[in-house]
Amino acid sequence: MLAAFAGLGGKQGIFECMLDTYQLKPMQVLVLGDNSDSEILAGNRLGMRTVETLRAGVPRADNATFYIYSLSELKELLTSLENNKE
């Protein structure tokens, strides 16, 4: 799917195109990434909630909404977000 958005000016351009194409609001999207200067920053700029996957040798950034160590933690995070919907 990401190939369809190639050439759109980096991660932020890709995310903007996805929001527009799928008629999503930023709070309906959860950006998952391990790079605070790439996908996390782009998601934050657009008002999306962000999840940084923490890995050995890479310092934790302070700009993500949520942090996980493993993708196995993602289901619990999604369930928690769903249960806390307004």
Coordinates of C-alpha atoms in Angstrom, one line a residue:
M1 CA 0.0 0.0 0.0
L2 CA 2.8 2.4 0.8
A3 CA 4.1 2.2 -2.8
A4 CA 0.9 3.9 -3.9
F5 CA 2.0 7.0 -2.0
A6 CA 5.6 7.2 -3.2
G7 CA 6.9 10.5 -4.3
L8 CA 4.7 12.6 -2.0
G9 CA 7.4 14.5 -0.1
G10 CA 8.5 12.2 2.8
K11 CA 6.5 10.7 5.6
Q12 CA 4.4 13.8 6.3
G13 CA 3.3 14.0 2.6
I14 CA 2.4 10.3 2.7
F15 CA 0.4 10.7 5.9
E16 CA -1.4 13.8 4.5
C17 CA -2.3 11.9 1.3
M18 CA -3.6 9.0 3.4
L19 CA -5.8 11.2 5.5
D20 CA -7.2 12.8 2.4
T21 CA -7.6 9.6 0.4
Y22 CA -9.3 7.7 3.1
Q23 CA -11.1 10.7 4.6
L24 CA -9.6 10.2 8.1
K25 CA -9.2 12.6 10.9
P26 CA -5.7 12.7 12.5
M27 CA -7.1 11.2 15.8
Q28 CA -8.3 8.2 13.9
V29 CA -4.8 7.3 12.9
L30 CA -2.0 5.7 15.1
V31 CA 1.5 6.1 13.7
L32 CA 3.9 3.4 14.7
G33 CA 7.6 3.9 14.2
D34 CA 11.1 3.7 15.6
N35 CA 12.4 7.0 14.3
S36 CA 11.5 10.1 16.3
D37 CA 12.8 12.3 13.5
S38 CA 10.8 10.6 10.8
E39 CA 7.4 9.0 11.2
I40 CA 6.9 10.1 14.8
L41 CA 7.7 13.7 14.0
A42 CA 5.5 13.6 10.9
G43 CA 2.6 12.1 12.7
N44 CA 2.9 14.7 15.5
R45 CA 2.9 17.6 13.1
L46 CA -0.4 16.4 11.7
G47 CA -2.0 15.8 15.1
M48 CA -1.9 12.0 15.0
R49 CA -1.2 9.9 18.0
T50 CA 2.2 8.2 17.7
V51 CA 3.8 5.1 19.1
E52 CA 7.6 4.7 19.3
T53 CA 8.9 1.1 19.2
L54 CA 11.9 1.1 21.5
R55 CA 14.9 -1.0 20.6
A56 CA 18.3 -1.7 22.0
G57 CA 20.9 0.9 21.2
V58 CA 18.4 3.6 20.3
P59 CA 17.6 6.2 22.9
R60 CA 14.0 6.8 23.8
A61 CA 12.8 10.1 22.3
D62 CA 10.4 12.3 24.2
N63 CA 8.1 13.2 21.3
A64 CA 5.9 10.1 21.0
T65 CA 2.4 9.8 22.5
F66 CA 3.0 6.2 23.5
Y67 CA 6.0 3.8 23.8
I68 CA 6.2 0.0 23.4
Y69 CA 9.1 -2.4 23.4
S70 CA 7.6 -5.0 21.2
L71 CA 4.8 -5.3 18.7
S72 CA 3.2 -7.8 21.0
E73 CA 2.3 -4.8 23.2
L74 CA 0.4 -3.1 20.4
K75 CA -2.8 -5.2 20.9
E76 CA -3.0 -4.1 24.5
L77 CA -2.4 -0.5 23.6
L78 CA -5.1 -0.6 20.9
T79 CA -7.6 -2.3 23.3
S80 CA -6.9 0.4 25.9
L81 CA -7.5 3.2 23.4
E82 CA -10.7 1.5 22.2
N83 CA -12.0 1.2 25.8
N84 CA -11.2 4.8 26.6
K85 CA -13.0 6.3 23.6
E86 CA -15.2 9.3 24.3

